[in-house]
Short mmCIF file of C-alpha atoms in Angstrom, two decimals:
data_model
loop_
_atom_site.label_atom_id
_atom_site.label_comp_id
_atom_site.label_asym_id
_atom_site.label_seq_id
_atom_site.Cartn_x
_atom_site.Cartn_y
_atom_site.Cartn_z
CA MET A 1 5.25 -15.19 -19.95
CA ASP A 2 1.78 -15.85 -21.31
CA LEU A 3 -1.14 -15.44 -18.94
CA GLU A 4 -3.01 -18.62 -18.47
CA VAL A 5 -6.64 -18.28 -17.98
CA GLU A 6 -8.91 -21.28 -17.50
CA ASN A 7 -12.29 -19.53 -17.85
CA GLY A 8 -12.83 -16.42 -19.94
CA GLY A 9 -10.50 -14.32 -21.95
CA ILE A 10 -7.16 -12.76 -20.94
CA GLU A 11 -8.49 -9.21 -21.25
CA GLU A 12 -11.56 -10.01 -19.15
CA ASP A 13 -9.40 -11.39 -16.41
CA ARG A 14 -6.96 -8.41 -16.55
CA VAL A 15 -9.93 -6.05 -16.11
CA ARG A 16 -11.18 -8.10 -13.04
CA VAL A 17 -7.76 -8.64 -11.52
CA TRP A 18 -8.10 -5.66 -9.20
CA GLY A 19 -11.19 -7.07 -7.71
CA LYS A 20 -14.24 -5.20 -6.78
CA SER A 21 -15.64 -3.54 -3.64
CA LEU A 22 -19.30 -2.88 -2.49
CA PRO A 23 -20.30 0.84 -2.60
CA VAL A 24 -20.37 2.52 0.78
CA PRO A 25 -21.20 6.10 1.87
CA SER A 26 -18.50 8.83 1.74
CA VAL A 27 -17.11 9.30 5.26
CA GLN A 28 -16.01 12.81 4.32
CA GLU A 29 -19.48 13.67 3.40
CA MET A 30 -20.95 11.97 6.51
CA VAL A 31 -18.59 14.11 8.75
CA ARG A 32 -19.57 17.24 6.88
CA ASN A 33 -23.20 16.63 7.57
CA ASP A 34 -22.74 15.43 11.15
CA SER A 35 -19.34 15.73 12.82
CA GLU A 36 -20.41 14.16 16.21
CA SER A 37 -22.00 10.79 15.28
CA VAL A 38 -20.18 7.60 14.63
CA PRO A 39 -22.46 5.03 12.91
CA GLU A 40 -22.38 1.58 14.25
CA ARG A 41 -20.86 -0.02 11.26
CA TYR A 42 -17.59 2.09 11.65
CA ILE A 43 -17.09 1.18 15.39
CA GLN A 44 -14.47 -1.53 15.43
CA GLU A 45 -14.71 -4.69 17.47
CA ASN A 46 -13.27 -4.34 20.94
CA ASP A 47 -9.95 -5.82 20.27
CA ASN A 48 -9.37 -3.78 17.10
CA ARG A 49 -9.94 -0.41 18.65
CA PRO A 50 -6.85 1.86 18.90
CA LEU A 51 -6.94 2.47 22.55
CA ASN A 52 -7.53 -1.24 23.39
CA SER A 53 -4.63 -2.45 21.23
CA ALA A 54 -1.27 -3.05 22.80
CA LEU A 55 1.03 -0.17 21.93
CA CYS A 56 4.76 -1.16 21.53
CA SER A 57 6.59 -0.80 24.73
CA GLU A 58 9.76 0.17 23.01
CA LEU A 59 10.53 3.90 22.31
CA SER A 60 12.34 2.95 19.24
CA GLU A 61 11.36 4.20 15.68
CA ILE A 62 11.57 2.50 12.38
CA PRO A 63 15.00 2.60 10.61
CA VAL A 64 15.88 5.70 8.60
CA ILE A 65 18.02 5.03 5.47
CA ASP A 66 20.01 7.74 3.62
CA PHE A 67 18.99 6.98 0.04
CA SER A 68 21.94 9.03 -1.41
CA LEU A 69 24.40 6.92 0.46
CA LEU A 70 22.61 3.63 -0.52
CA ILE A 71 22.70 4.39 -4.20
CA ASN A 72 26.35 5.29 -4.15
CA GLY A 73 27.33 1.87 -2.76
CA ASN A 74 27.73 2.69 1.00
CA GLU A 75 28.17 -0.64 2.75
CA ASP A 76 26.80 0.56 5.97
CA GLU A 77 23.69 1.84 4.49
CA LEU A 78 23.23 -1.35 2.52
CA ASN A 79 23.58 -3.35 5.74
CA LYS A 80 21.06 -1.09 7.37
CA LEU A 81 18.69 -1.80 4.49
CA ASP A 82 19.18 -5.52 5.12
CA PHE A 83 18.42 -5.05 8.84
CA ALA A 84 15.35 -2.97 8.23
CA CYS A 85 13.87 -5.60 5.89
CA ILE A 86 14.59 -8.53 8.16
CA GLU A 87 13.72 -6.90 11.50
CA TRP A 88 11.16 -4.31 10.63
CA GLY A 89 9.70 -4.73 7.20
CA PHE A 90 9.40 -0.87 7.27
CA PHE A 91 11.80 1.98 6.93
CA GLN A 92 11.96 5.69 6.05
CA ILE A 93 14.26 7.16 3.35
CA ILE A 94 15.71 10.63 3.33
CA ASN A 95 17.82 12.36 0.77
CA HIS A 96 15.88 10.52 -2.00
CA GLY A 97 16.24 13.17 -4.57
CA VAL A 98 12.52 13.78 -5.11
CA ALA A 99 12.21 17.54 -5.10
CA GLU A 100 10.17 19.17 -2.39
CA GLU A 101 8.06 20.90 -5.05
CA VAL A 102 7.07 17.43 -6.49
CA LEU A 103 5.98 16.20 -3.12
CA HIS A 104 4.05 19.39 -2.44
CA ASP A 105 2.36 19.30 -5.73
CA MET A 106 1.29 15.67 -5.26
CA LYS A 107 -0.19 16.38 -1.87
CA ALA A 108 -1.88 19.62 -3.23
CA ALA A 109 -3.52 17.49 -6.07
CA VAL A 110 -4.92 14.99 -3.57
CA ALA A 111 -6.29 17.77 -1.39
CA ALA A 112 -7.81 19.48 -4.42
CA PHE A 113 -9.64 16.34 -5.37
CA PHE A 114 -11.06 15.77 -1.88
CA SER A 115 -12.13 19.43 -1.82
CA LEU A 116 -14.50 18.80 -4.75
CA SER A 117 -18.26 18.44 -4.11
CA LEU A 118 -19.55 14.94 -3.59
CA ASP A 119 -21.33 15.04 -6.96
CA GLU A 120 -18.16 15.95 -8.70
CA LYS A 121 -16.16 13.26 -7.01
CA LYS A 122 -18.80 10.69 -7.90
CA LYS A 123 -18.05 11.31 -11.55
CA TYR A 124 -14.94 9.11 -10.86
CA SER A 125 -16.61 6.47 -8.87
CA MET A 126 -15.43 2.83 -9.01
CA PRO A 127 -17.59 0.59 -11.18
CA GLU A 128 -18.86 -2.66 -9.91
CA ASN A 129 -16.07 -4.73 -11.49
CA ASP A 130 -12.97 -2.66 -10.81
CA LEU A 131 -11.08 -1.01 -7.92
CA GLN A 132 -9.98 1.94 -9.96
CA GLY A 133 -11.75 5.22 -9.08
CA TYR A 134 -13.31 6.99 -6.17
CA GLY A 135 -14.84 4.97 -3.33
CA GLN A 136 -13.63 2.38 -0.92
CA ALA A 137 -11.67 -0.85 -1.09
CA TYR A 138 -11.88 -4.40 0.48
CA VAL A 139 -15.60 -4.08 1.22
CA VAL A 140 -16.82 -7.58 0.52
CA SER A 141 -19.91 -7.86 2.63
CA GLU A 142 -22.75 -5.70 4.06
CA GLU A 143 -21.88 -6.85 7.65
CA GLN A 144 -18.16 -6.13 7.88
CA LYS A 145 -16.80 -3.03 9.74
CA LEU A 146 -15.98 -0.10 7.66
CA ASP A 147 -12.84 2.13 7.71
CA TRP A 148 -13.05 5.82 8.54
CA GLY A 149 -11.70 7.08 5.23
CA ASP A 150 -12.31 7.69 1.50
CA LEU A 151 -9.95 6.98 -1.34
CA ILE A 152 -9.29 7.22 -5.03
CA PHE A 153 -7.30 4.44 -6.62
CA LEU A 154 -5.49 4.70 -9.92
CA MET A 155 -3.30 2.53 -12.11
CA THR A 156 -0.36 4.82 -12.88
CA SER A 157 2.27 2.78 -14.74
CA PRO A 158 2.65 1.42 -17.39
CA LEU A 159 0.82 4.04 -19.38
CA GLU A 160 -1.30 1.49 -21.19
CA ALA A 161 -2.52 0.24 -17.77
CA ARG A 162 -4.19 3.68 -16.98
CA ASN A 163 -7.88 4.28 -17.42
CA MET A 164 -8.15 7.94 -17.79
CA LYS A 165 -11.91 8.18 -17.10
CA TYR A 166 -11.07 7.77 -13.39
CA TRP A 167 -8.51 10.69 -13.43
CA PRO A 168 -10.11 13.89 -12.21
CA ASN A 169 -9.87 16.21 -15.11
CA SER A 170 -11.82 18.78 -13.12
CA VAL A 171 -8.67 19.35 -10.82
CA PRO A 172 -6.17 21.63 -12.52
CA GLY A 173 -2.72 20.22 -12.59
CA PHE A 174 -3.89 16.78 -11.16
CA LYS A 175 -2.46 14.64 -14.05
CA GLU A 176 0.72 16.58 -14.25
CA ALA A 177 1.43 16.29 -10.42
CA VAL A 178 0.70 12.52 -10.58
CA ASP A 179 2.83 12.04 -13.66
CA GLU A 180 5.84 13.82 -12.16
CA TYR A 181 5.48 11.98 -8.78
CA SER A 182 4.96 8.61 -10.50
CA ARG A 183 8.20 9.00 -12.44
CA GLU A 184 10.19 9.94 -9.31
CA VAL A 185 8.67 7.09 -7.31
CA GLU A 186 9.57 4.65 -10.06
CA ARG A 187 13.22 5.78 -9.96
CA VAL A 188 13.33 5.47 -6.26
CA SER A 189 11.61 2.00 -6.11
CA GLU A 190 13.96 0.59 -8.83
CA GLU A 191 16.98 1.74 -6.82
CA ILE A 192 15.59 0.17 -3.63
CA MET A 193 14.84 -3.10 -5.36
CA ALA A 194 18.22 -3.11 -6.98
CA ASN A 195 19.87 -2.97 -3.63
CA MET A 196 17.52 -5.59 -2.16
CA SER A 197 18.34 -7.89 -5.20
CA LEU A 198 22.09 -7.71 -4.09
CA LEU A 199 21.05 -8.58 -0.52
CA MET A 200 19.06 -11.50 -1.76
CA GLY A 201 22.13 -12.92 -3.61
CA MET A 202 21.21 -11.80 -7.09
CA ASP A 203 22.56 -9.25 -9.48
CA LYS A 204 21.15 -5.73 -9.30
CA ASN A 205 18.45 -6.50 -11.94
CA GLY A 206 17.20 -9.65 -10.13
CA LEU A 207 13.92 -8.42 -8.78
CA LYS A 208 13.22 -6.33 -11.84
CA ARG A 209 13.50 -9.45 -13.98
CA LEU A 210 11.23 -11.35 -11.60
CA HIS A 211 8.58 -8.70 -12.08
CA VAL A 212 8.68 -8.95 -15.98
CA VAL A 213 6.79 -5.74 -15.95
CA MET A 214 7.06 -3.46 -12.92
CA LYS A 215 3.55 -2.01 -12.49
CA GLN A 216 2.55 0.96 -10.34
CA SER A 217 -0.72 2.02 -8.76
CA MET A 218 -1.67 4.75 -6.31
CA ARG A 219 -4.10 4.84 -3.49
CA MET A 220 -4.82 8.41 -2.39
CA ASN A 221 -6.46 8.45 1.02
CA TYR A 222 -8.48 10.99 2.89
CA TYR A 223 -9.23 10.37 6.60
CA PRO A 224 -11.62 12.87 8.11
CA PRO A 225 -11.44 13.83 11.78
CA CYS A 226 -13.53 11.66 14.00
CA SER A 227 -15.27 12.69 17.28
CA ARG A 228 -14.37 9.26 18.74
CA PRO A 229 -11.11 8.27 17.24
CA ASP A 230 -10.69 5.57 19.99
CA LEU A 231 -13.51 3.57 18.18
CA VAL A 232 -12.56 3.67 14.64
CA LEU A 233 -9.75 2.85 12.24
CA GLY A 234 -8.71 4.88 9.20
CA VAL A 235 -7.45 1.65 7.54
CA SER A 236 -7.86 -1.87 9.09
CA SER A 237 -4.86 -3.91 9.81
CA HIS A 238 -3.24 -5.53 6.73
CA SER A 239 -0.05 -6.23 4.76
CA ASP A 240 0.40 -5.13 1.05
CA GLY A 241 0.09 -7.68 -1.69
CA GLY A 242 2.68 -6.12 -3.98
CA SER A 243 6.39 -5.97 -3.94
CA ILE A 244 7.12 -2.72 -2.04
CA THR A 245 4.97 0.19 -1.07
CA ILE A 246 6.19 3.83 -0.93
CA LEU A 247 4.10 6.15 1.22
CA LEU A 248 3.85 9.98 1.00
CA GLN A 249 2.18 11.21 4.21
CA ASP A 250 1.41 14.50 5.99
CA ASP A 251 4.40 15.84 7.78
CA ASP A 252 2.65 16.98 10.89
CA ILE A 253 0.12 14.22 11.72
CA THR A 254 1.05 10.76 12.98
CA GLY A 255 -1.54 8.26 11.71
CA LEU A 256 0.38 5.20 10.46
CA GLN A 257 1.09 2.39 12.92
CA ILE A 258 3.01 -0.89 12.28
CA LYS A 259 2.84 -4.17 14.09
CA HIS A 260 6.21 -4.67 15.83
CA LYS A 261 7.00 -7.24 18.60
CA GLY A 262 3.37 -7.84 19.41
CA GLY A 263 2.42 -4.19 19.79
CA TRP A 264 1.50 -1.20 17.57
CA LEU A 265 4.21 1.38 16.91
CA PRO A 266 3.34 4.91 15.71
CA VAL A 267 5.46 5.99 12.71
CA LYS A 268 6.33 9.58 13.33
CA PRO A 269 6.52 11.48 9.99
CA ILE A 270 9.96 12.98 8.99
CA PRO A 271 9.33 16.01 6.78
CA ASN A 272 9.83 15.23 3.15
CA ALA A 273 10.71 11.54 3.83
CA LEU A 274 9.10 8.62 2.17
CA VAL A 275 8.06 5.53 4.11
CA VAL A 276 8.84 2.12 2.40
CA ASN A 277 7.41 -1.18 3.36
CA ILE A 278 7.94 -4.75 2.21
CA GLY A 279 5.08 -6.39 0.43
CA ASP A 280 3.80 -10.08 0.27
CA ALA A 281 5.59 -10.82 -3.20
CA VAL A 282 9.05 -9.97 -1.69
CA GLU A 283 8.12 -12.09 1.35
CA ALA A 284 7.63 -15.07 -0.94
CA TRP A 285 10.74 -14.31 -3.10
CA SER A 286 12.86 -13.99 -0.10
CA ASN A 287 11.50 -17.22 1.38
CA GLY A 288 10.19 -15.34 4.35
CA ILE A 289 13.58 -13.77 5.46
CA TYR A 290 12.00 -10.31 4.39
CA LYS A 291 8.48 -10.19 5.80
CA SER A 292 5.59 -7.98 4.92
CA ILE A 293 4.28 -6.28 8.14
CA GLU A 294 0.89 -5.61 9.41
CA HIS A 295 0.02 -1.93 9.51
CA ARG A 296 -3.01 0.32 9.88
CA ALA A 297 -3.99 3.95 10.03
CA VAL A 298 -5.59 5.67 13.08
CA THR A 299 -7.65 8.84 13.13
CA ASN A 300 -7.87 11.91 15.32
CA ALA A 301 -10.43 14.34 16.58
CA ASN A 302 -9.02 17.61 15.10
CA LYS A 303 -7.57 17.37 11.69
CA ALA A 304 -8.04 15.43 8.53
CA ARG A 305 -5.09 13.45 7.24
CA MET A 306 -4.15 12.58 3.74
CA SER A 307 -1.62 10.10 2.28
CA VAL A 308 -0.52 8.61 -0.96
CA ALA A 309 0.41 4.85 -1.06
CA THR A 310 2.25 3.88 -4.24
CA PHE A 311 2.19 0.11 -4.77
CA VAL A 312 4.87 -1.59 -6.97
CA GLN A 313 3.60 -4.89 -8.38
CA ALA A 314 4.78 -7.60 -10.72
CA ASP A 315 3.03 -8.59 -13.97
CA GLU A 316 -0.06 -10.80 -13.24
CA GLY A 317 1.13 -13.56 -15.41
CA ILE A 318 4.30 -14.48 -13.38
CA GLU A 319 4.68 -16.90 -10.61
CA ILE A 320 6.04 -15.83 -7.08
CA GLY A 321 7.99 -18.06 -4.95
CA PRO A 322 11.37 -18.38 -3.23
CA VAL A 323 14.42 -17.66 -5.27
CA GLU A 324 17.27 -20.21 -5.20
CA SER A 325 19.57 -17.92 -3.43
CA MET A 326 17.34 -17.59 -0.42
CA MET A 327 17.09 -21.41 0.01
CA GLN A 328 20.73 -22.14 0.40
CA ASP A 329 20.72 -22.10 4.21
CA ARG A 330 17.01 -22.27 4.82
CA PRO A 331 14.32 -24.86 3.79
CA ARG A 332 11.74 -23.80 1.34
CA MET A 333 8.89 -22.09 3.32
CA TYR A 334 6.74 -20.87 0.46
CA LYS A 335 5.10 -22.37 -2.63
CA ASN A 336 5.19 -21.19 -6.20
CA VAL A 337 1.93 -19.37 -6.79
CA LYS A 338 0.47 -17.65 -9.83
CA TYR A 339 0.54 -13.98 -8.87
CA LEU A 340 -2.84 -13.48 -10.65
CA ASP A 341 -4.31 -16.08 -8.24
CA TYR A 342 -2.77 -14.38 -5.26
CA ILE A 343 -4.03 -10.91 -6.18
CA LYS A 344 -7.53 -12.35 -6.60
CA HIS A 345 -7.18 -14.05 -3.22
CA VAL A 346 -6.15 -10.87 -1.54
CA LEU A 347 -8.71 -8.57 -3.17
CA GLY A 348 -11.51 -11.01 -2.56
CA ARG A 349 -11.20 -10.71 1.21
CA LYS A 350 -11.70 -7.85 3.78
CA MET A 351 -8.49 -6.53 5.42
CA ASP A 352 -7.58 -9.03 8.12
CA GLY A 353 -3.94 -8.64 9.13
CA LYS A 354 -1.69 -11.19 7.36
CA ALA A 355 -4.34 -14.05 7.17
CA HIS A 356 -4.18 -13.90 3.45
CA THR A 357 -0.44 -14.69 3.29
CA ASN A 358 -1.20 -18.33 4.39
CA PHE A 359 -2.09 -18.79 0.70
CA LEU A 360 1.66 -18.47 -0.05
CA LYS A 361 3.04 -20.81 2.53
CA LEU A 362 3.73 -24.55 2.30
CA GLU A 363 2.39 -25.23 5.70
CA SER A 364 -1.07 -23.97 4.62
CA GLU A 365 -1.49 -26.89 2.27
#
């Protein structure tokens, strides 16, 4: 499908599609210089502080799906996937076939980058008109509260979408680790979406066709320890604008929390598992039956935490909106929206829960 652009050229819009973020200080460097202070701009409003937020009263944990059973057609595991997408929007997958060495090398590559000096990391800084590179995301004003973390964001697939000037060539083995992990995550994400397609009343390639091009990007996060973790957030509450997200996180530090039944539920890591969550695009395609879920990251006083969020996105030129099979027994709840317009809408705002998804819904008109 051709990309329609009212003002400016197609290439200019493709460059700008990932938005921009105002430059902010490195939290990692701030903590290196003064590990006790928490600047005012990082102190969250009272209702957003971790200890003031209602924790989920249930002792339950998010569903765990055996990937090897799922891809071999196990009906129980397929039903478990359906339940996870409807009731949770989050699940962990085990037995996914990604070698432990690949996971280790990816984590080591991220750790090696954030071990570089600030001057070296700045060689890969985000420019003013892009979100690729080292810096921070979703900073749209000088007044908003900031997250307690640094990141490097890279487009990883397709190959022509990569901008190698942001890839840290001063970290030995970085590109190789990302390449191998990217390929494995692509395999896993395609299998997950093939099974979701069946659940949504399509053939196995249904979601893949809707994407036209299945794009992939990675956000590599570093959350330094904080002397007052009760006052800050590593990442503010938000849902993801893509199709699905696959998260690789530290095995021994619980930092991810999801919104569930009005409270925040910590997601306890399972060693070598991957966390998967539904994005806004799948919410629109499923007519709201599968919902993207608010999630956030909290910090701790003792140890830095790292994670790698891999986002699967559709081509910017498509439209997203409910597929016919999801409107058989349910009225249309979502509009058809140009995905390019939606990405711009999401990236032009600070993280604010799911407020941005009103852009997709009929009742917001």
